[in-house]
């Protein structure tokens, strides 16, 4: 449905986005992750035709995406911006009208949306009287209320407390069930794990990881071992391939292996006298992968 092909953008001699390609189908959610300055916002702006790529193209339903299609889009930009002196209701109506909706269509929906996002304020209140998080929720409503088919959210979770983050996750899932194609960026890997069908990680403008979260995690091998057994950390460190061994605050020993196969010898030694309560070999978490990949030197 949305396809980006070989997008590239330079600012002077700096390459902000370098040859990025992906596809998002109807009803699919894609996450875009990467350190500050990795190129996420620049990618969003190119998709939305707010920036012209130096190279590459963006197709929406097989045709070039131009800002004529804006009525089909819901975009939460990184720089939040509402009119502080305008009431919540007028603000929502104004933005919906910009997207081609009539007041008559949107007005009856507003109470329901304010309730869905638990906005603390009355619809006649001026936006400036709301807390920052509540202002952000109003802006999210202006992004979603016209039922866009393409939703682009630049760090929508930043500044939301965990309860409101859950409400937003629900809102995003509902838009997905309604068939929208959704992309969002986030620095919170829990939100990414919870929502994304697919994921792209950018580093210095380059696409260094892509796929479903499971596929990405499995690429790194099952190198995290969680163990409750008679083996001490000192004993574990003697096994081939063991890089680290430490007891965590729950009393479970966490072992970092060089490769998945290194777990076998430990399993045999740990179970030689029979039952042990924990032996679990897992790929690294998305957060660990992010830190590892972001920290690696750019070639
Ligand atoms: P963050 O997580 O901090 O929001 P990001 O991944 O969204 O970062 P971008 O805003 O896309 O990153 O920026 C990518 C790079 O392009 C950065 O080095 C940034 O300084 C540069 N850049 C972005 N916009 C411009 C511009 N208009 N002119 C010059 N450089 C720019």
GROMACS .gro file of C-alpha atoms and ligand atoms in nm:
model
  330
    1UNK     CA    1   0.000   0.000   0.000
    2UNK     CA    2   0.277   0.245   0.098
    3UNK     CA    3   0.609   0.176  -0.064
    4UNK     CA    4   0.931   0.369  -0.026
    5UNK     CA    5   1.199   0.290  -0.281
    6UNK     CA    6   1.564   0.382  -0.232
    7UNK     CA    7   1.503   0.710  -0.055
    8UNK     CA    8   1.803   0.933  -0.011
    9UNK     CA    9   1.834   1.284   0.128
   10UNK     CA   10   2.141   1.497   0.180
   11UNK     CA   11   2.174   1.830   0.351
   12UNK     CA   12   2.494   1.990   0.217
   13UNK     CA   13   2.760   1.722   0.242
   14UNK     CA   14   2.572   1.532   0.515
   15UNK     CA   15   2.368   1.229   0.411
   16UNK     CA   16   2.066   1.222   0.644
   17UNK     CA   17   1.892   0.924   0.478
   18UNK     CA   18   2.073   0.680   0.255
   19UNK     CA   19   1.891   0.434   0.032
   20UNK     CA   20   1.596   0.335   0.248
   21UNK     CA   21   1.326   0.102   0.112
   22UNK     CA   22   1.022  -0.058   0.274
   23UNK     CA   23   0.660  -0.154   0.219
   24UNK     CA   24   0.363  -0.126   0.452
   25UNK     CA   25   0.041  -0.303   0.372
   26UNK     CA   26  -0.312  -0.207   0.470
   27UNK     CA   27  -0.368  -0.277   0.840
   28UNK     CA   28   0.004  -0.306   0.913
   29UNK     CA   29   0.212  -0.119   1.170
   30UNK     CA   30   0.579  -0.044   1.108
   31UNK     CA   31   0.817   0.094   1.367
   32UNK     CA   32   1.110   0.317   1.284
   33UNK     CA   33   1.384   0.321   1.544
   34UNK     CA   34   1.729   0.472   1.563
   35UNK     CA   35   1.932   0.709   1.775
   36UNK     CA   36   1.877   1.085   1.774
   37UNK     CA   37   1.972   1.215   1.432
   38UNK     CA   38   1.949   0.872   1.264
   39UNK     CA   39   1.712   1.004   0.996
   40UNK     CA   40   1.362   0.911   1.117
   41UNK     CA   41   1.197   1.253   1.086
   42UNK     CA   42   1.365   1.314   0.750
   43UNK     CA   43   1.220   0.982   0.629
   44UNK     CA   44   0.869   1.082   0.744
   45UNK     CA   45   0.898   1.418   0.572
   46UNK     CA   46   1.000   1.254   0.246
   47UNK     CA   47   0.709   1.009   0.264
   48UNK     CA   48   0.470   1.301   0.310
   49UNK     CA   49   0.622   1.505   0.029
   50UNK     CA   50   0.721   1.777   0.274
   51UNK     CA   51   1.082   1.721   0.165
   52UNK     CA   52   1.188   1.620  -0.183
   53UNK     CA   53   1.420   1.318  -0.188
   54UNK     CA   54   1.748   1.350  -0.381
   55UNK     CA   55   1.681   1.000  -0.506
   56UNK     CA   56   1.406   0.740  -0.481
   57UNK     CA   57   1.029   0.757  -0.473
   58UNK     CA   58   0.728   0.701  -0.251
   59UNK     CA   59   0.424   0.518  -0.384
   60UNK     CA   60   0.083   0.513  -0.221
   61UNK     CA   61  -0.154   0.253  -0.366
   62UNK     CA   62   0.088   0.222  -0.658
   63UNK     CA   63   0.097   0.593  -0.746
   64UNK     CA   64   0.337   0.870  -0.662
   65UNK     CA   65   0.253   1.015  -0.323
   66UNK     CA   66   0.191   1.389  -0.341
   67UNK     CA   67   0.052   1.622  -0.081
   68UNK     CA   68  -0.276   1.626  -0.276
   69UNK     CA   69  -0.345   1.305  -0.081
   70UNK     CA   70  -0.325   1.484   0.250
   71UNK     CA   71  -0.689   1.418   0.339
   72UNK     CA   72  -0.602   1.049   0.362
   73UNK     CA   73  -0.315   1.114   0.601
   74UNK     CA   74  -0.286   1.157   0.975
   75UNK     CA   75   0.052   1.306   1.070
   76UNK     CA   76   0.173   1.378   1.421
   77UNK     CA   77   0.489   1.585   1.368
   78UNK     CA   78   0.779   1.584   1.608
   79UNK     CA   79   0.726   1.953   1.683
   80UNK     CA   80   0.388   1.955   1.850
   81UNK     CA   81   0.172   2.253   1.769
   82UNK     CA   82  -0.181   2.352   1.862
   83UNK     CA   83  -0.333   2.697   1.894
   84UNK     CA   84  -0.311   2.770   2.268
   85UNK     CA   85  -0.599   3.018   2.280
   86UNK     CA   86  -0.844   2.803   2.085
   87UNK     CA   87  -1.079   2.560   2.260
   88UNK     CA   88  -1.027   2.185   2.238
   89UNK     CA   89  -1.341   2.144   2.031
   90UNK     CA   90  -1.269   2.426   1.784
   91UNK     CA   91  -0.915   2.299   1.743
   92UNK     CA   92  -1.031   1.949   1.655
   93UNK     CA   93  -1.294   2.085   1.416
   94UNK     CA   94  -1.042   2.316   1.249
   95UNK     CA   95  -0.790   2.040   1.178
   96UNK     CA   96  -1.062   1.801   1.059
   97UNK     CA   97  -1.186   2.065   0.814
   98UNK     CA   98  -0.831   2.102   0.679
   99UNK     CA   99  -0.856   1.730   0.599
  100UNK     CA  100  -1.178   1.776   0.409
  101UNK     CA  101  -1.428   1.681   0.681
  102UNK     CA  102  -1.733   1.890   0.769
  103UNK     CA  103  -1.808   2.022   1.118
  104UNK     CA  104  -2.133   1.827   1.106
  105UNK     CA  105  -1.949   1.499   1.058
  106UNK     CA  106  -1.687   1.555   1.328
  107UNK     CA  107  -1.877   1.735   1.604
  108UNK     CA  108  -2.075   1.430   1.723
  109UNK     CA  109  -1.754   1.226   1.746
  110UNK     CA  110  -1.560   1.458   1.976
  111UNK     CA  111  -1.699   1.348   2.314
  112UNK     CA  112  -1.623   0.988   2.235
  113UNK     CA  113  -1.264   1.067   2.135
  114UNK     CA  114  -1.200   1.281   2.444
  115UNK     CA  115  -1.327   0.993   2.654
  116UNK     CA  116  -1.124   0.733   2.463
  117UNK     CA  117  -0.802   0.925   2.532
  118UNK     CA  118  -0.921   1.030   2.880
  119UNK     CA  119  -0.847   1.398   2.812
  120UNK     CA  120  -0.863   1.587   3.141
  121UNK     CA  121  -1.050   1.898   3.037
  122UNK     CA  122  -1.382   2.010   2.892
  123UNK     CA  123  -1.419   2.058   2.522
  124UNK     CA  124  -1.480   2.431   2.570
  125UNK     CA  125  -1.147   2.473   2.758
  126UNK     CA  126  -0.865   2.654   2.586
  127UNK     CA  127  -0.578   2.425   2.496
  128UNK     CA  128  -0.328   2.628   2.699
  129UNK     CA  129  -0.512   2.533   3.020
  130UNK     CA  130  -0.432   2.163   2.967
  131UNK     CA  131  -0.123   1.982   3.092
  132UNK     CA  132   0.140   1.896   2.830
  133UNK     CA  133   0.037   1.530   2.811
  134UNK     CA  134  -0.330   1.624   2.769
  135UNK     CA  135  -0.240   1.872   2.494
  136UNK     CA  136  -0.053   1.592   2.322
  137UNK     CA  137  -0.360   1.369   2.344
  138UNK     CA  138  -0.571   1.643   2.184
  139UNK     CA  139  -0.316   1.662   1.904
  140UNK     CA  140  -0.336   1.285   1.864
  141UNK     CA  141  -0.712   1.316   1.831
  142UNK     CA  142  -0.666   1.577   1.555
  143UNK     CA  143  -0.432   1.328   1.386
  144UNK     CA  144  -0.676   1.036   1.398
  145UNK     CA  145  -1.035   1.163   1.407
  146UNK     CA  146  -1.074   1.195   1.028
  147UNK     CA  147  -0.999   0.820   0.999
  148UNK     CA  148  -0.688   0.851   0.783
  149UNK     CA  149  -0.572   0.555   0.577
  150UNK     CA  150  -0.205   0.642   0.628
  151UNK     CA  151  -0.093   0.737   0.979
  152UNK     CA  152   0.253   0.870   1.055
  153UNK     CA  153   0.338   0.938   1.416
  154UNK     CA  154   0.672   1.093   1.506
  155UNK     CA  155   0.748   0.985   1.864
  156UNK     CA  156   0.383   0.975   1.972
  157UNK     CA  157   0.464   0.819   2.311
  158UNK     CA  158   0.712   1.081   2.425
  159UNK     CA  159   0.580   1.266   2.728
  160UNK     CA  160   0.294   1.024   2.800
  161UNK     CA  161   0.273   0.842   3.133
  162UNK     CA  162   0.231   0.461   3.124
  163UNK     CA  163  -0.149   0.476   3.158
  164UNK     CA  164  -0.181   0.722   2.871
  165UNK     CA  165   0.074   0.528   2.667
  166UNK     CA  166  -0.160   0.227   2.698
  167UNK     CA  167  -0.453   0.440   2.577
  168UNK     CA  168  -0.249   0.548   2.278
  169UNK     CA  169  -0.150   0.188   2.203
  170UNK     CA  170  -0.520   0.102   2.204
  171UNK     CA  171  -0.595   0.396   1.973
  172UNK     CA  172  -0.325   0.283   1.730
  173UNK     CA  173  -0.453  -0.076   1.734
  174UNK     CA  174  -0.805   0.045   1.665
  175UNK     CA  175  -0.683   0.244   1.362
  176UNK     CA  176  -0.504  -0.072   1.248
  177UNK     CA  177  -0.825  -0.276   1.280
  178UNK     CA  178  -0.995  -0.010   1.067
  179UNK     CA  179  -0.740  -0.085   0.795
  180UNK     CA  180  -0.495   0.205   0.826
  181UNK     CA  181  -0.127   0.167   0.736
  182UNK     CA  182   0.071   0.305   1.026
  183UNK     CA  183   0.433   0.410   1.084
  184UNK     CA  184   0.563   0.546   1.407
  185UNK     CA  185   0.898   0.624   1.562
  186UNK     CA  186   0.980   0.560   1.924
  187UNK     CA  187   1.270   0.542   2.163
  188UNK     CA  188   1.068   0.311   2.388
  189UNK     CA  189   1.124  -0.048   2.284
  190UNK     CA  190   0.826  -0.172   2.489
  191UNK     CA  191   0.587   0.027   2.270
  192UNK     CA  192   0.765  -0.101   1.962
  193UNK     CA  193   0.750  -0.467   2.076
  194UNK     CA  194   0.383  -0.432   2.166
  195UNK     CA  195   0.266  -0.275   1.841
  196UNK     CA  196   0.485  -0.341   1.540
  197UNK     CA  197   0.432  -0.599   1.269
  198UNK     CA  198   0.763  -0.493   1.120
  199UNK     CA  199   1.052  -0.277   1.218
  200UNK     CA  200   1.333  -0.078   1.060
  201UNK     CA  201   1.636   0.043   1.245
  202UNK     CA  202   1.832   0.335   1.105
  203UNK     CA  203   2.190   0.424   1.188
  204UNK     CA  204   2.345   0.734   1.034
  205UNK     CA  205   2.069   0.733   0.773
  206UNK     CA  206   2.123   0.370   0.677
  207UNK     CA  207   1.877   0.087   0.719
  208UNK     CA  208   2.073  -0.159   0.931
  209UNK     CA  209   1.795  -0.392   1.051
  210UNK     CA  210   1.458  -0.482   0.911
  211UNK     CA  211   1.192  -0.749   0.954
  212UNK     CA  212   0.947  -0.862   1.219
  213UNK     CA  213   1.066  -0.826   1.577
  214UNK     CA  214   1.088  -1.203   1.611
  215UNK     CA  215   1.298  -1.232   1.293
  216UNK     CA  216   1.527  -0.952   1.402
  217UNK     CA  217   1.574  -1.098   1.751
  218UNK     CA  218   1.637  -1.450   1.618
  219UNK     CA  219   1.909  -1.318   1.381
  220UNK     CA  220   2.116  -1.249   1.690
  221UNK     CA  221   2.099  -1.610   1.814
  222UNK     CA  222   1.975  -1.737   2.149
  223UNK     CA  223   2.272  -1.599   2.334
  224UNK     CA  224   2.102  -1.497   2.659
  225UNK     CA  225   2.071  -1.782   2.907
  226UNK     CA  226   1.861  -1.759   3.223
  227UNK     CA  227   1.948  -2.027   3.471
  228UNK     CA  228   1.864  -2.145   3.822
  229UNK     CA  229   2.095  -2.435   3.899
  230UNK     CA  230   2.372  -2.545   4.136
  231UNK     CA  231   2.635  -2.393   3.900
  232UNK     CA  232   2.808  -2.084   4.040
  233UNK     CA  233   2.895  -1.786   3.821
  234UNK     CA  234   3.264  -1.878   3.862
  235UNK     CA  235   3.193  -2.229   3.733
  236UNK     CA  236   2.986  -2.094   3.444
  237UNK     CA  237   3.264  -1.859   3.335
  238UNK     CA  238   3.483  -2.168   3.273
  239UNK     CA  239   3.252  -2.298   2.996
  240UNK     CA  240   3.351  -2.228   2.634
  241UNK     CA  241   3.166  -1.929   2.484
  242UNK     CA  242   3.058  -1.776   2.815
  243UNK     CA  243   3.120  -1.402   2.798
  244UNK     CA  244   2.946  -1.295   3.117
  245UNK     CA  245   2.765  -1.453   3.410
  246UNK     CA  246   2.588  -1.265   3.687
  247UNK     CA  247   2.310  -1.326   3.936
  248UNK     CA  248   2.025  -1.078   3.883
  249UNK     CA  249   1.808  -0.927   4.155
  250UNK     CA  250   1.557  -1.215   4.132
  251UNK     CA  251   1.831  -1.468   4.204
  252UNK     CA  252   1.836  -1.596   3.845
  253UNK     CA  253   2.178  -1.628   3.682
  254UNK     CA  254   2.204  -1.446   3.349
  255UNK     CA  255   2.469  -1.575   3.116
  256UNK     CA  256   2.578  -1.414   2.790
  257UNK     CA  257   2.696  -1.667   2.533
  258UNK     CA  258   2.895  -1.621   2.211
  259UNK     CA  259   2.656  -1.844   2.019
  260UNK     CA  260   2.339  -2.047   2.069
  261UNK     CA  261   2.521  -2.386   2.072
  262UNK     CA  262   2.729  -2.285   2.376
  263UNK     CA  263   2.417  -2.351   2.587
  264UNK     CA  264   2.426  -2.730   2.538
  265UNK     CA  265   2.726  -2.806   2.757
  266UNK     CA  266   2.586  -2.582   3.030
  267UNK     CA  267   2.249  -2.757   3.011
  268UNK     CA  268   2.414  -3.097   3.055
  269UNK     CA  269   2.624  -2.984   3.350
  270UNK     CA  270   2.337  -2.796   3.515
  271UNK     CA  271   2.096  -3.093   3.494
  272UNK     CA  272   2.336  -3.376   3.569
  273UNK     CA  273   2.172  -3.431   3.908
  274UNK     CA  274   1.818  -3.390   3.769
  275UNK     CA  275   1.554  -3.118   3.788
  276UNK     CA  276   1.638  -2.745   3.781
  277UNK     CA  277   1.366  -2.478   3.796
  278UNK     CA  278   1.493  -2.251   3.515
  279UNK     CA  279   1.683  -2.304   3.193
  280UNK     CA  280   1.578  -2.060   2.923
  281UNK     CA  281   1.780  -1.956   2.618
  282UNK     CA  282   1.656  -1.638   2.454
  283UNK     CA  283   1.768  -1.400   2.182
  284UNK     CA  284   1.871  -1.055   2.308
  285UNK     CA  285   1.583  -0.813   2.374
  286UNK     CA  286   1.510  -0.537   2.128
  287UNK     CA  287   1.651  -0.289   2.376
  288UNK     CA  288   1.979  -0.482   2.398
  289UNK     CA  289   1.994  -0.507   2.018
  290UNK     CA  290   1.927  -0.134   1.985
  291UNK     CA  291   2.210  -0.049   2.224
  292UNK     CA  292   2.448  -0.294   2.063
  293UNK     CA  293   2.376  -0.184   1.705
  294UNK     CA  294   2.356   0.188   1.779
  295UNK     CA  295   2.690   0.170   1.957
  296UNK     CA  296   2.873  -0.005   1.676
  297UNK     CA  297   3.104   0.215   1.474
  298UNK     CA  298   2.979   0.325   1.136
  299UNK     CA  299   3.195   0.175   0.857
  300LIG     P1  300   1.557   1.243   1.664
  300LIG     O1  301   1.541   1.107   1.726
  300LIG     O2  302   1.656   1.327   1.740
  300LIG     O3  303   1.428   1.314   1.637
  300LIG     P2  304   1.581   1.170   1.379
  300LIG     O4  305   1.619   1.027   1.364
  300LIG     O5  306   1.440   1.208   1.358
  300LIG     O6  307   1.633   1.223   1.520
  300LIG     P3  308   1.642   1.360   1.167
  300LIG     O7  309   1.568   1.476   1.228
  300LIG     O8  310   1.582   1.293   1.050
  300LIG     O9  311   1.677   1.251   1.279
  300LIG    O10  312   1.785   1.412   1.129
  300LIG     C1  313   1.879   1.334   1.055
  300LIG     C2  314   2.001   1.419   1.029
  300LIG    O11  315   1.970   1.520   0.932
  300LIG     C3  316   2.054   1.493   1.151
  300LIG    O12  317   2.195   1.492   1.148
  300LIG     C4  318   2.000   1.634   1.134
  300LIG    O13  319   2.087   1.727   1.194
  300LIG     C5  320   1.999   1.649   0.982
  300LIG     N1  321   1.894   1.740   0.935
  300LIG     C6  322   1.761   1.719   0.945
  300LIG     N2  323   1.693   1.821   0.889
  300LIG     C7  324   1.786   1.910   0.842
  300LIG     C8  325   1.780   2.036   0.772
  300LIG     N3  326   1.664   2.090   0.740
  300LIG     N4  327   1.896   2.093   0.739
  300LIG     C9  328   2.015   2.037   0.772
  300LIG     N5  329   2.028   1.918   0.835
  300LIG    C10  330   1.916   1.856   0.871
   0.00000   0.00000   0.00000
